[in-house]
Amino acid sequence: MLKLGLGIDKTTKKIAAFDADAQAFFNRVTAAGGTLTATEQTAVNTLVLELKGYSIWSSMKAIYPMVGASAAACAQNLVSASFTGSFSSGWTFASTGVTPNGVSAFMNTNLNPTVSINNANDGHLSYYSRTTSTGSFIEMGTIDGATAFDLVIKFSTVAGACINMVDTNVFTYTGTTRGLFIGSQNNTANVRKFFRDNTLIQTQTVAQNSQPNTIISVGARGPNFTSFGTNRECAFASIGNGLTDLQASDFYTNVQTFNTTLSRQV
Amino acid sequence: MVGYILTIEQKTQIQGVFYTEYQFFNCVQDINGVWFLLLSDEDKPEVAASEYAWTLNLPEGEYTPPPAPPFPPIE
C-alpha cells in the first residue's frame, strides 16, 4: 500500500492522489492508532468524491463510515477533525460495521445541534442498519427536556424522523430494519421526512421546537445513554443539515456504493 | 447477557473513565438496581491491558434490564 496518499487509477493505471479530505481522514485514523485496508481507503475516497459531486458534502457535519474495525478508527469523523467520537463499553467492531449491545452501549459524538446545525428548521440524521431485529430502539440522537433530535428506525411498530420536536409524534412502520435510514428536515418549519434507502416512507408535519442543547449519541438516544439503545449493526452514520428529497436519494446511492465496495451492503 | 457485578463504590470509581483513548466504561443498573459492567469480547483485551484489569475478576451474573420507559403513542 502506497503511503503518500496515493492510489492506482484502475483505468489509466497511473498513480492518482486521494481527495484531500479523504486523505486527512486517513491521517486521523492512522494517528489514532487505527488501520484501513486499501479497499476501505478506495471506498472512502470514492464516497467523498461522490458526495462532493452531488453537492451533499457541505451539508454534512459528521460522517462516521465505521471502517477499520476498531474503536480508534471508527471514532474518526470523515468530514473534519471535529466531532471525534468515543465509544462506551459494550460495542463490537468488525469489518462490516459496529454493533451496540442494546442495553448500555453508545457512542458520544460531541455534536450539539444548537451549536452545530444551521437552525431549528434544519437537520438530518442517518444510520445504515445491517440488522433485522425487533425491539424498542432508537438508533441515534438526543433529547433535551421534551425536545428530541433523533432517528427512530423501528421502535416496536413505529418510526420517526424526530428533528426538533416532541417525541409524541411517530408513525406506524412495519417494514424492514435494514438499509439506510434518513430523518431530515430541510428548512421548512414543521415538516420532517423519513426515508429508507431511496424511498420516502413518511412526511411528518409536527409542531416545531427549538434545537436541543445536548450531545447526540449514536447507538441510543442521548445525551449519553439516556434511553432506548439499539442492537442494530451500524455500517454508516451521519449528522448534519437537512437534505432535499433529491439529495436524500443521491445520498443513498453514494452510501450504498460505499458499502457495496466493502461487501457489506444490505 | 452476562456482565460483571459492581458495588456502588466500584461503579463510582469507573463510570465514565476511559480505558483506552476512545473507549470508556458505561455501567448500568439491572431490574433489581444492581450495577453491572457489560463488556464485549472486543472490550476485554483492552480492559485487560489497562489499570482497570481488576474489573475482569469481578463476580459475573446474568443481566436483566429494567423495563423501558414509556415511548409516545402513534400520532
mmCIF file of C-alpha atoms in Angstrom:
data_model
loop_
_atom_site.group_PDB
_atom_site.id
_atom_site.type_symbol
_atom_site.label_atom_id
_atom_site.label_comp_id
_atom_site.label_asym_id
_atom_site.label_seq_id
_atom_site.Cartn_x
_atom_site.Cartn_y
_atom_site.Cartn_z
ATOM 1 C CA MET A 1 0.000 0.000 0.000
ATOM 2 C CA LEU A 2 1.385 3.402 -1.015
ATOM 3 C CA LYS A 3 1.949 5.687 1.961
ATOM 4 C CA LEU A 4 1.771 9.140 0.441
ATOM 5 C CA GLY A 5 -1.962 9.465 -0.059
ATOM 6 C CA LEU A 6 -1.793 7.884 -3.485
ATOM 7 C CA GLY A 7 -3.801 5.162 -5.174
ATOM 8 C CA ILE A 8 -3.748 3.441 -8.513
ATOM 9 C CA ASP A 9 -6.256 4.669 -11.093
ATOM 10 C CA LYS A 10 -7.689 1.428 -12.435
ATOM 11 C CA THR A 11 -8.458 2.964 -15.825
ATOM 12 C CA THR A 12 -5.204 4.700 -16.542
ATOM 13 C CA LYS A 13 -3.018 2.515 -14.325
ATOM 14 C CA LYS A 14 -1.443 5.729 -13.207
ATOM 15 C CA ILE A 15 -0.941 6.915 -9.659
ATOM 16 C CA ALA A 16 -3.879 9.065 -8.552
ATOM 17 C CA ALA A 17 -3.999 11.213 -5.423
ATOM 18 C CA PHE A 18 -6.732 10.744 -2.860
ATOM 19 C CA ASP A 19 -9.150 13.599 -2.232
ATOM 20 C CA ALA A 20 -7.636 15.946 0.352
ATOM 21 C CA ASP A 21 -10.487 15.420 2.844
ATOM 22 C CA ALA A 22 -10.281 11.666 2.406
ATOM 23 C CA GLN A 23 -6.529 11.752 2.978
ATOM 24 C CA ALA A 24 -6.981 13.893 6.071
ATOM 25 C CA PHE A 25 -9.390 11.264 7.418
ATOM 26 C CA PHE A 26 -6.887 8.513 6.692
ATOM 27 C CA ASN A 27 -4.273 10.512 8.558
ATOM 28 C CA ARG A 28 -6.592 10.883 11.561
ATOM 29 C CA VAL A 29 -7.245 7.153 11.616
ATOM 30 C CA THR A 30 -3.538 6.420 11.494
ATOM 31 C CA ALA A 31 -2.725 8.995 14.169
ATOM 32 C CA ALA A 32 -5.357 7.405 16.385
ATOM 33 C CA GLY A 33 -3.693 4.018 16.036
ATOM 34 C CA GLY A 34 -6.194 2.579 13.581
ATOM 35 C CA THR A 35 -5.591 0.959 10.214
ATOM 36 C CA LEU A 36 -7.558 0.840 6.986
ATOM 37 C CA THR A 37 -7.259 -1.577 4.113
ATOM 38 C CA ALA A 38 -6.626 -0.355 0.608
ATOM 39 C CA THR A 39 -10.212 -1.289 -0.265
ATOM 40 C CA GLU A 40 -11.525 0.781 2.634
ATOM 41 C CA GLN A 41 -9.419 3.744 1.563
ATOM 42 C CA THR A 42 -10.648 3.480 -2.003
ATOM 43 C CA ALA A 43 -14.254 3.199 -0.874
ATOM 44 C CA VAL A 44 -13.951 6.222 1.407
ATOM 45 C CA ASN A 45 -12.241 8.264 -1.272
ATOM 46 C CA THR A 46 -14.959 7.459 -3.802
ATOM 47 C CA LEU A 47 -17.622 8.312 -1.235
ATOM 48 C CA VAL A 48 -16.107 11.732 -0.595
ATOM 49 C CA LEU A 49 -15.792 12.472 -4.297
ATOM 50 C CA GLU A 50 -19.385 11.445 -4.952
ATOM 51 C CA LEU A 51 -20.786 13.399 -2.024
ATOM 52 C CA LYS A 52 -18.979 16.469 -3.293
ATOM 53 C CA GLY A 53 -20.088 15.823 -6.852
ATOM 54 C CA TYR A 54 -23.724 15.597 -5.768
ATOM 55 C CA SER A 55 -23.458 18.746 -3.604
ATOM 56 C CA ILE A 56 -24.169 16.788 -0.431
ATOM 57 C CA TRP A 57 -20.800 17.059 1.286
ATOM 58 C CA SER A 58 -21.315 20.618 2.508
ATOM 59 C CA SER A 59 -24.470 19.538 4.379
ATOM 60 C CA MET A 60 -22.508 17.069 6.467
ATOM 61 C CA LYS A 61 -21.182 17.932 9.905
ATOM 62 C CA ALA A 62 -20.154 14.425 10.845
ATOM 63 C CA ILE A 63 -19.840 11.188 8.907
ATOM 64 C CA TYR A 64 -18.793 8.028 10.681
ATOM 65 C CA PRO A 65 -18.026 5.496 7.930
ATOM 66 C CA MET A 66 -17.404 2.802 10.557
ATOM 67 C CA VAL A 67 -14.353 1.359 8.793
ATOM 68 C CA GLY A 68 -11.210 -0.049 10.330
ATOM 69 C CA ALA A 69 -12.843 -2.467 12.769
ATOM 70 C CA SER A 70 -11.593 -0.703 15.889
ATOM 71 C CA ALA A 71 -12.770 1.984 18.248
ATOM 72 C CA ALA A 72 -9.857 4.230 17.283
ATOM 73 C CA ALA A 73 -10.694 4.056 13.579
ATOM 74 C CA CYS A 74 -14.483 4.173 13.894
ATOM 75 C CA ALA A 75 -14.397 7.161 16.226
ATOM 76 C CA GLN A 76 -12.961 9.374 13.488
ATOM 77 C CA ASN A 77 -15.205 11.849 11.659
ATOM 78 C CA LEU A 78 -14.708 11.726 7.899
ATOM 79 C CA VAL A 79 -15.751 15.352 7.440
ATOM 80 C CA SER A 80 -13.293 17.065 9.765
ATOM 81 C CA ALA A 81 -11.221 16.766 12.895
ATOM 82 C CA SER A 82 -14.233 17.988 14.883
ATOM 83 C CA PHE A 83 -16.756 15.661 16.498
ATOM 84 C CA THR A 84 -14.342 12.818 17.047
ATOM 85 C CA GLY A 85 -16.391 10.186 18.817
ATOM 86 C CA SER A 86 -15.781 7.997 21.813
ATOM 87 C CA PHE A 87 -17.321 4.602 22.461
ATOM 88 C CA SER A 88 -18.699 3.332 25.699
ATOM 89 C CA SER A 89 -18.044 -0.254 26.698
ATOM 90 C CA GLY A 90 -20.348 -2.782 25.059
ATOM 91 C CA TRP A 91 -19.645 -2.360 21.329
ATOM 92 C CA THR A 92 -18.316 -4.930 18.884
ATOM 93 C CA PHE A 93 -16.163 -3.806 15.963
ATOM 94 C CA ALA A 94 -15.905 -5.648 12.659
ATOM 95 C CA SER A 95 -15.173 -5.015 9.003
ATOM 96 C CA THR A 96 -18.936 -4.962 8.479
ATOM 97 C CA GLY A 97 -19.531 -2.169 10.994
ATOM 98 C CA VAL A 98 -20.078 -1.540 14.697
ATOM 99 C CA THR A 99 -22.740 -3.164 16.858
ATOM 100 C CA PRO A 100 -24.014 -1.838 20.198
ATOM 101 C CA ASN A 101 -25.299 -4.246 22.815
ATOM 102 C CA GLY A 102 -28.683 -2.555 23.068
ATOM 103 C CA VAL A 103 -28.630 -2.045 26.841
ATOM 104 C CA SER A 104 -25.629 0.105 27.719
ATOM 105 C CA ALA A 105 -23.576 0.915 24.629
ATOM 106 C CA PHE A 106 -23.480 4.306 22.944
ATOM 107 C CA MET A 107 -21.073 6.486 21.007
ATOM 108 C CA ASN A 108 -20.624 10.067 22.116
ATOM 109 C CA THR A 109 -20.312 12.350 19.071
ATOM 110 C CA ASN A 110 -19.633 15.598 20.927
ATOM 111 C CA LEU A 111 -22.029 17.249 18.444
ATOM 112 C CA ASN A 112 -24.641 19.617 19.888
ATOM 113 C CA PRO A 113 -27.415 20.613 17.431
ATOM 114 C CA THR A 114 -27.796 24.052 18.982
ATOM 115 C CA VAL A 115 -24.149 24.780 18.313
ATOM 116 C CA SER A 116 -23.522 22.987 15.047
ATOM 117 C CA ILE A 117 -26.722 22.663 12.975
ATOM 118 C CA ASN A 118 -27.944 25.619 10.918
ATOM 119 C CA ASN A 119 -31.243 26.294 12.634
ATOM 120 C CA ALA A 120 -34.236 24.636 14.244
ATOM 121 C CA ASN A 121 -35.966 24.035 10.900
ATOM 122 C CA ASP A 122 -32.985 22.141 9.571
ATOM 123 C CA GLY A 123 -31.093 18.947 10.261
ATOM 124 C CA HIS A 124 -30.619 15.327 9.377
ATOM 125 C CA LEU A 125 -29.528 12.050 10.898
ATOM 126 C CA SER A 126 -28.715 8.856 9.017
ATOM 127 C CA TYR A 127 -27.980 5.307 10.148
ATOM 128 C CA TYR A 128 -27.173 2.347 7.893
ATOM 129 C CA SER A 129 -28.538 -0.693 9.680
ATOM 130 C CA ARG A 130 -27.449 -4.178 8.706
ATOM 131 C CA THR A 131 -29.647 -5.936 11.252
ATOM 132 C CA THR A 132 -33.152 -7.290 11.146
ATOM 133 C CA SER A 133 -34.435 -7.143 14.682
ATOM 134 C CA THR A 134 -37.484 -6.327 16.703
ATOM 135 C CA GLY A 135 -37.323 -4.224 19.811
ATOM 136 C CA SER A 136 -37.845 -0.825 21.333
ATOM 137 C CA PHE A 137 -34.831 1.007 19.957
ATOM 138 C CA ILE A 138 -33.764 4.483 18.989
ATOM 139 C CA GLU A 139 -30.696 4.394 16.765
ATOM 140 C CA MET A 140 -29.258 7.839 17.386
ATOM 141 C CA GLY A 141 -29.973 11.318 18.543
ATOM 142 C CA THR A 142 -30.533 13.290 21.691
ATOM 143 C CA ILE A 143 -33.281 14.685 23.882
ATOM 144 C CA ASP A 144 -33.411 17.864 25.933
ATOM 145 C CA GLY A 145 -36.472 18.109 28.123
ATOM 146 C CA ALA A 146 -39.354 17.470 25.755
ATOM 147 C CA THR A 147 -37.427 18.243 22.561
ATOM 148 C CA ALA A 148 -35.893 15.386 20.594
ATOM 149 C CA PHE A 149 -33.476 15.326 17.691
ATOM 150 C CA ASP A 150 -33.403 11.617 16.965
ATOM 151 C CA LEU A 151 -33.894 8.897 14.385
ATOM 152 C CA VAL A 152 -36.247 6.050 15.186
ATOM 153 C CA ILE A 153 -35.838 3.291 12.620
ATOM 154 C CA LYS A 154 -38.359 0.953 14.191
ATOM 155 C CA PHE A 155 -39.406 1.159 17.812
ATOM 156 C CA SER A 156 -41.732 -1.801 18.159
ATOM 157 C CA THR A 157 -44.125 -0.859 15.324
ATOM 158 C CA VAL A 158 -43.417 2.843 14.981
ATOM 159 C CA ALA A 159 -40.738 5.003 13.382
ATOM 160 C CA GLY A 160 -39.879 8.663 13.212
ATOM 161 C CA ALA A 161 -37.685 11.461 11.935
ATOM 162 C CA CYS A 162 -37.867 13.405 15.170
ATOM 163 C CA ILE A 163 -35.974 16.576 14.261
ATOM 164 C CA ASN A 164 -36.510 19.272 16.876
ATOM 165 C CA MET A 165 -39.907 18.127 18.018
ATOM 166 C CA VAL A 166 -41.647 16.441 20.894
ATOM 167 C CA ASP A 167 -41.309 12.682 20.759
ATOM 168 C CA THR A 168 -45.064 12.216 20.785
ATOM 169 C CA ASN A 169 -45.361 12.032 17.025
ATOM 170 C CA VAL A 170 -44.221 8.868 15.348
ATOM 171 C CA PHE A 171 -45.960 6.844 12.643
ATOM 172 C CA THR A 172 -46.780 3.201 12.123
ATOM 173 C CA TYR A 173 -43.935 1.360 10.409
ATOM 174 C CA THR A 174 -43.874 -2.377 9.909
ATOM 175 C CA GLY A 175 -41.159 -2.585 7.260
ATOM 176 C CA THR A 176 -37.629 -3.878 7.433
ATOM 177 C CA THR A 177 -34.980 -2.511 9.776
ATOM 178 C CA ARG A 178 -32.189 -2.985 7.228
ATOM 179 C CA GLY A 179 -30.996 -0.226 4.959
ATOM 180 C CA LEU A 180 -30.010 3.426 5.029
ATOM 181 C CA PHE A 181 -32.492 5.366 7.141
ATOM 182 C CA ILE A 182 -32.536 9.131 6.933
ATOM 183 C CA GLY A 183 -34.522 11.564 9.055
ATOM 184 C CA SER A 184 -34.407 15.060 7.642
ATOM 185 C CA GLN A 185 -35.909 18.492 7.959
ATOM 186 C CA ASN A 186 -34.894 20.821 5.157
ATOM 187 C CA ASN A 187 -35.570 24.423 6.150
ATOM 188 C CA THR A 188 -39.351 24.060 6.157
ATOM 189 C CA ALA A 189 -40.915 24.647 9.527
ATOM 190 C CA ASN A 190 -42.787 21.674 10.994
ATOM 191 C CA VAL A 191 -42.048 19.279 8.080
ATOM 192 C CA ARG A 192 -39.783 16.242 8.522
ATOM 193 C CA LYS A 193 -39.186 13.351 6.176
ATOM 194 C CA PHE A 194 -38.293 9.742 6.885
ATOM 195 C CA PHE A 195 -36.501 7.840 4.133
ATOM 196 C CA ARG A 196 -35.457 4.235 3.816
ATOM 197 C CA ASP A 197 -32.931 3.749 1.033
ATOM 198 C CA ASN A 198 -34.197 5.835 -1.882
ATOM 199 C CA THR A 199 -37.842 5.804 -0.840
ATOM 200 C CA LEU A 200 -39.702 8.488 1.073
ATOM 201 C CA ILE A 201 -41.592 6.471 3.657
ATOM 202 C CA GLN A 202 -43.359 9.249 5.539
ATOM 203 C CA THR A 203 -43.711 13.012 5.695
ATOM 204 C CA GLN A 204 -44.366 14.164 9.242
ATOM 205 C CA THR A 205 -45.882 17.571 9.899
ATOM 206 C CA VAL A 206 -45.360 18.275 13.562
ATOM 207 C CA ALA A 207 -45.139 21.460 15.586
ATOM 208 C CA GLN A 208 -41.660 22.949 15.611
ATOM 209 C CA ASN A 209 -39.496 23.094 18.701
ATOM 210 C CA SER A 210 -36.138 24.734 19.148
ATOM 211 C CA GLN A 211 -32.990 22.664 18.965
ATOM 212 C CA PRO A 212 -31.937 20.528 21.922
ATOM 213 C CA ASN A 213 -28.874 21.791 23.718
ATOM 214 C CA THR A 214 -27.472 18.321 24.361
ATOM 215 C CA ILE A 215 -24.986 15.982 22.719
ATOM 216 C CA ILE A 216 -26.015 13.463 20.072
ATOM 217 C CA SER A 217 -25.296 9.795 20.678
ATOM 218 C CA VAL A 218 -25.061 7.017 18.111
ATOM 219 C CA GLY A 219 -26.489 3.688 19.208
ATOM 220 C CA ALA A 220 -29.006 5.189 21.628
ATOM 221 C CA ARG A 221 -30.932 8.361 22.345
ATOM 222 C CA GLY A 222 -28.532 10.717 24.014
ATOM 223 C CA PRO A 223 -27.164 12.522 25.715
ATOM 224 C CA ASN A 224 -25.003 9.610 26.757
ATOM 225 C CA PHE A 225 -27.272 6.556 27.112
ATOM 226 C CA THR A 226 -30.440 8.314 28.113
ATOM 227 C CA SER A 227 -32.673 5.560 26.798
ATOM 228 C CA PHE A 228 -33.650 3.008 24.157
ATOM 229 C CA GLY A 229 -30.271 1.738 22.970
ATOM 230 C CA THR A 230 -30.281 -0.278 19.769
ATOM 231 C CA ASN A 231 -28.626 -3.575 18.886
ATOM 232 C CA ARG A 232 -28.667 -2.993 15.124
ATOM 233 C CA GLU A 233 -25.275 -3.041 13.449
ATOM 234 C CA CYS A 234 -24.244 0.335 12.060
ATOM 235 C CA ALA A 235 -22.314 0.466 8.792
ATOM 236 C CA PHE A 236 -22.522 4.253 8.409
ATOM 237 C CA ALA A 237 -23.912 7.180 10.336
ATOM 238 C CA SER A 238 -24.133 10.875 9.638
ATOM 239 C CA ILE A 239 -25.304 14.110 11.203
ATOM 240 C CA GLY A 240 -25.750 17.436 9.507
ATOM 241 C CA ASN A 241 -28.002 19.988 7.925
ATOM 242 C CA GLY A 242 -31.192 18.988 6.162
ATOM 243 C CA LEU A 243 -31.325 17.215 2.803
ATOM 244 C CA THR A 244 -33.672 17.753 -0.121
ATOM 245 C CA ASP A 245 -35.538 14.735 -1.463
ATOM 246 C CA LEU A 246 -33.104 14.556 -4.370
ATOM 247 C CA GLN A 247 -30.111 14.818 -2.062
ATOM 248 C CA ALA A 248 -31.510 12.057 0.128
ATOM 249 C CA SER A 249 -31.863 9.807 -2.901
ATOM 250 C CA ASP A 250 -28.366 10.607 -4.162
ATOM 251 C CA PHE A 251 -27.018 10.179 -0.632
ATOM 252 C CA TYR A 252 -28.430 6.660 -0.530
ATOM 253 C CA THR A 253 -26.846 5.873 -3.915
ATOM 254 C CA ASN A 254 -23.448 7.108 -2.710
ATOM 255 C CA VAL A 255 -23.597 5.290 0.626
ATOM 256 C CA GLN A 256 -24.842 2.091 -0.978
ATOM 257 C CA THR A 257 -21.958 2.191 -3.437
ATOM 258 C CA PHE A 258 -19.622 2.695 -0.483
ATOM 259 C CA ASN A 259 -20.960 -0.294 1.409
ATOM 260 C CA THR A 260 -21.147 -2.448 -1.709
ATOM 261 C CA THR A 261 -17.445 -1.832 -2.337
ATOM 262 C CA LEU A 262 -16.863 -3.086 1.190
ATOM 263 C CA SER A 263 -19.109 -6.132 0.590
ATOM 264 C CA ARG A 264 -21.380 -5.200 3.478
ATOM 265 C CA GLN A 265 -24.388 -3.804 1.681
ATOM 266 C CA VAL A 266 -27.921 -4.858 2.559
ATOM 267 C CA MET B 1 -26.337 -11.267 28.718
ATOM 268 C CA VAL B 2 -23.592 -11.869 31.269
ATOM 269 C CA GLY B 3 -21.901 -8.927 32.922
ATOM 270 C CA TYR B 4 -19.672 -8.012 35.835
ATOM 271 C CA ILE B 5 -21.391 -7.068 39.094
ATOM 272 C CA LEU B 6 -20.205 -3.874 40.752
ATOM 273 C CA THR B 7 -20.577 -2.358 44.166
ATOM 274 C CA ILE B 8 -21.669 1.249 44.215
ATOM 275 C CA GLU B 9 -18.123 2.245 45.094
ATOM 276 C CA GLN B 10 -16.702 0.316 42.158
ATOM 277 C CA LYS B 11 -19.270 1.795 39.811
ATOM 278 C CA THR B 12 -18.394 5.298 41.012
ATOM 279 C CA GLN B 13 -14.728 4.516 40.514
ATOM 280 C CA ILE B 14 -15.021 3.549 36.843
ATOM 281 C CA GLN B 15 -18.162 5.217 35.473
ATOM 282 C CA GLY B 16 -17.170 7.404 32.520
ATOM 283 C CA VAL B 17 -13.490 6.547 32.921
ATOM 284 C CA PHE B 18 -11.540 5.932 29.736
ATOM 285 C CA TYR B 19 -9.649 2.658 29.456
ATOM 286 C CA THR B 20 -8.327 3.499 26.003
ATOM 287 C CA GLU B 21 -8.134 6.837 24.232
ATOM 288 C CA TYR B 22 -11.500 6.224 22.552
ATOM 289 C CA GLN B 23 -13.324 3.889 24.935
ATOM 290 C CA PHE B 24 -14.847 4.460 28.358
ATOM 291 C CA PHE B 25 -16.808 2.474 30.891
ATOM 292 C CA ASN B 26 -20.583 2.813 30.998
ATOM 293 C CA CYS B 27 -22.255 0.946 33.830
ATOM 294 C CA VAL B 28 -25.974 0.244 34.053
ATOM 295 C CA GLN B 29 -28.392 -0.967 36.690
ATOM 296 C CA ASP B 30 -30.374 -4.135 36.220
ATOM 297 C CA ILE B 31 -34.022 -4.724 37.067
ATOM 298 C CA ASN B 32 -33.090 -5.082 40.741
ATOM 299 C CA GLY B 33 -30.975 -1.926 40.859
ATOM 300 C CA VAL B 34 -27.689 -3.831 40.848
ATOM 301 C CA TRP B 35 -24.871 -2.136 38.914
ATOM 302 C CA PHE B 36 -23.373 -4.067 36.013
ATOM 303 C CA LEU B 37 -20.464 -3.569 33.655
ATOM 304 C CA LEU B 38 -21.236 -5.157 30.282
ATOM 305 C CA LEU B 39 -18.138 -5.733 28.175
ATOM 306 C CA SER B 40 -17.959 -7.064 24.637
ATOM 307 C CA ASP B 41 -15.336 -9.613 23.640
ATOM 308 C CA GLU B 42 -13.514 -6.740 21.916
ATOM 309 C CA ASP B 43 -13.526 -4.680 25.094
ATOM 310 C CA LYS B 44 -11.948 -7.306 27.311
ATOM 311 C CA PRO B 45 -8.393 -7.316 25.895
ATOM 312 C CA GLU B 46 -8.377 -3.524 26.048
ATOM 313 C CA VAL B 47 -9.536 -3.542 29.649
ATOM 314 C CA ALA B 48 -7.047 -6.286 30.493
ATOM 315 C CA ALA B 49 -4.237 -4.073 29.224
ATOM 316 C CA SER B 50 -5.370 -1.104 31.315
ATOM 317 C CA GLU B 51 -5.141 -0.261 35.001
ATOM 318 C CA TYR B 52 -8.736 -1.445 35.295
ATOM 319 C CA ALA B 53 -7.983 -5.092 34.572
ATOM 320 C CA TRP B 54 -9.307 -5.855 38.051
ATOM 321 C CA THR B 55 -12.832 -5.437 36.730
ATOM 322 C CA LEU B 56 -12.397 -8.667 34.774
ATOM 323 C CA ASN B 57 -12.099 -10.517 38.081
ATOM 324 C CA LEU B 58 -15.381 -9.199 39.460
ATOM 325 C CA PRO B 59 -18.212 -11.665 40.019
ATOM 326 C CA GLU B 60 -20.340 -12.281 36.971
ATOM 327 C CA GLY B 61 -24.062 -12.507 36.714
ATOM 328 C CA GLU B 62 -26.901 -12.564 34.240
ATOM 329 C CA TYR B 63 -28.011 -9.032 33.413
ATOM 330 C CA THR B 64 -31.746 -8.408 33.210
ATOM 331 C CA PRO B 65 -32.604 -4.893 32.041
ATOM 332 C CA PRO B 66 -35.218 -2.843 33.840
ATOM 333 C CA PRO B 67 -38.458 -2.141 31.977
ATOM 334 C CA ALA B 68 -38.001 0.502 29.305
ATOM 335 C CA PRO B 69 -39.634 3.857 29.988
ATOM 336 C CA PRO B 70 -42.823 4.505 28.022
ATOM 337 C CA PHE B 71 -42.486 5.824 24.500
ATOM 338 C CA PRO B 72 -45.068 8.141 22.989
ATOM 339 C CA PRO B 73 -48.109 6.790 21.119
ATOM 340 C CA ILE B 74 -48.776 6.976 17.400
ATOM 341 C CA GLU B 75 -49.912 10.358 16.110
#
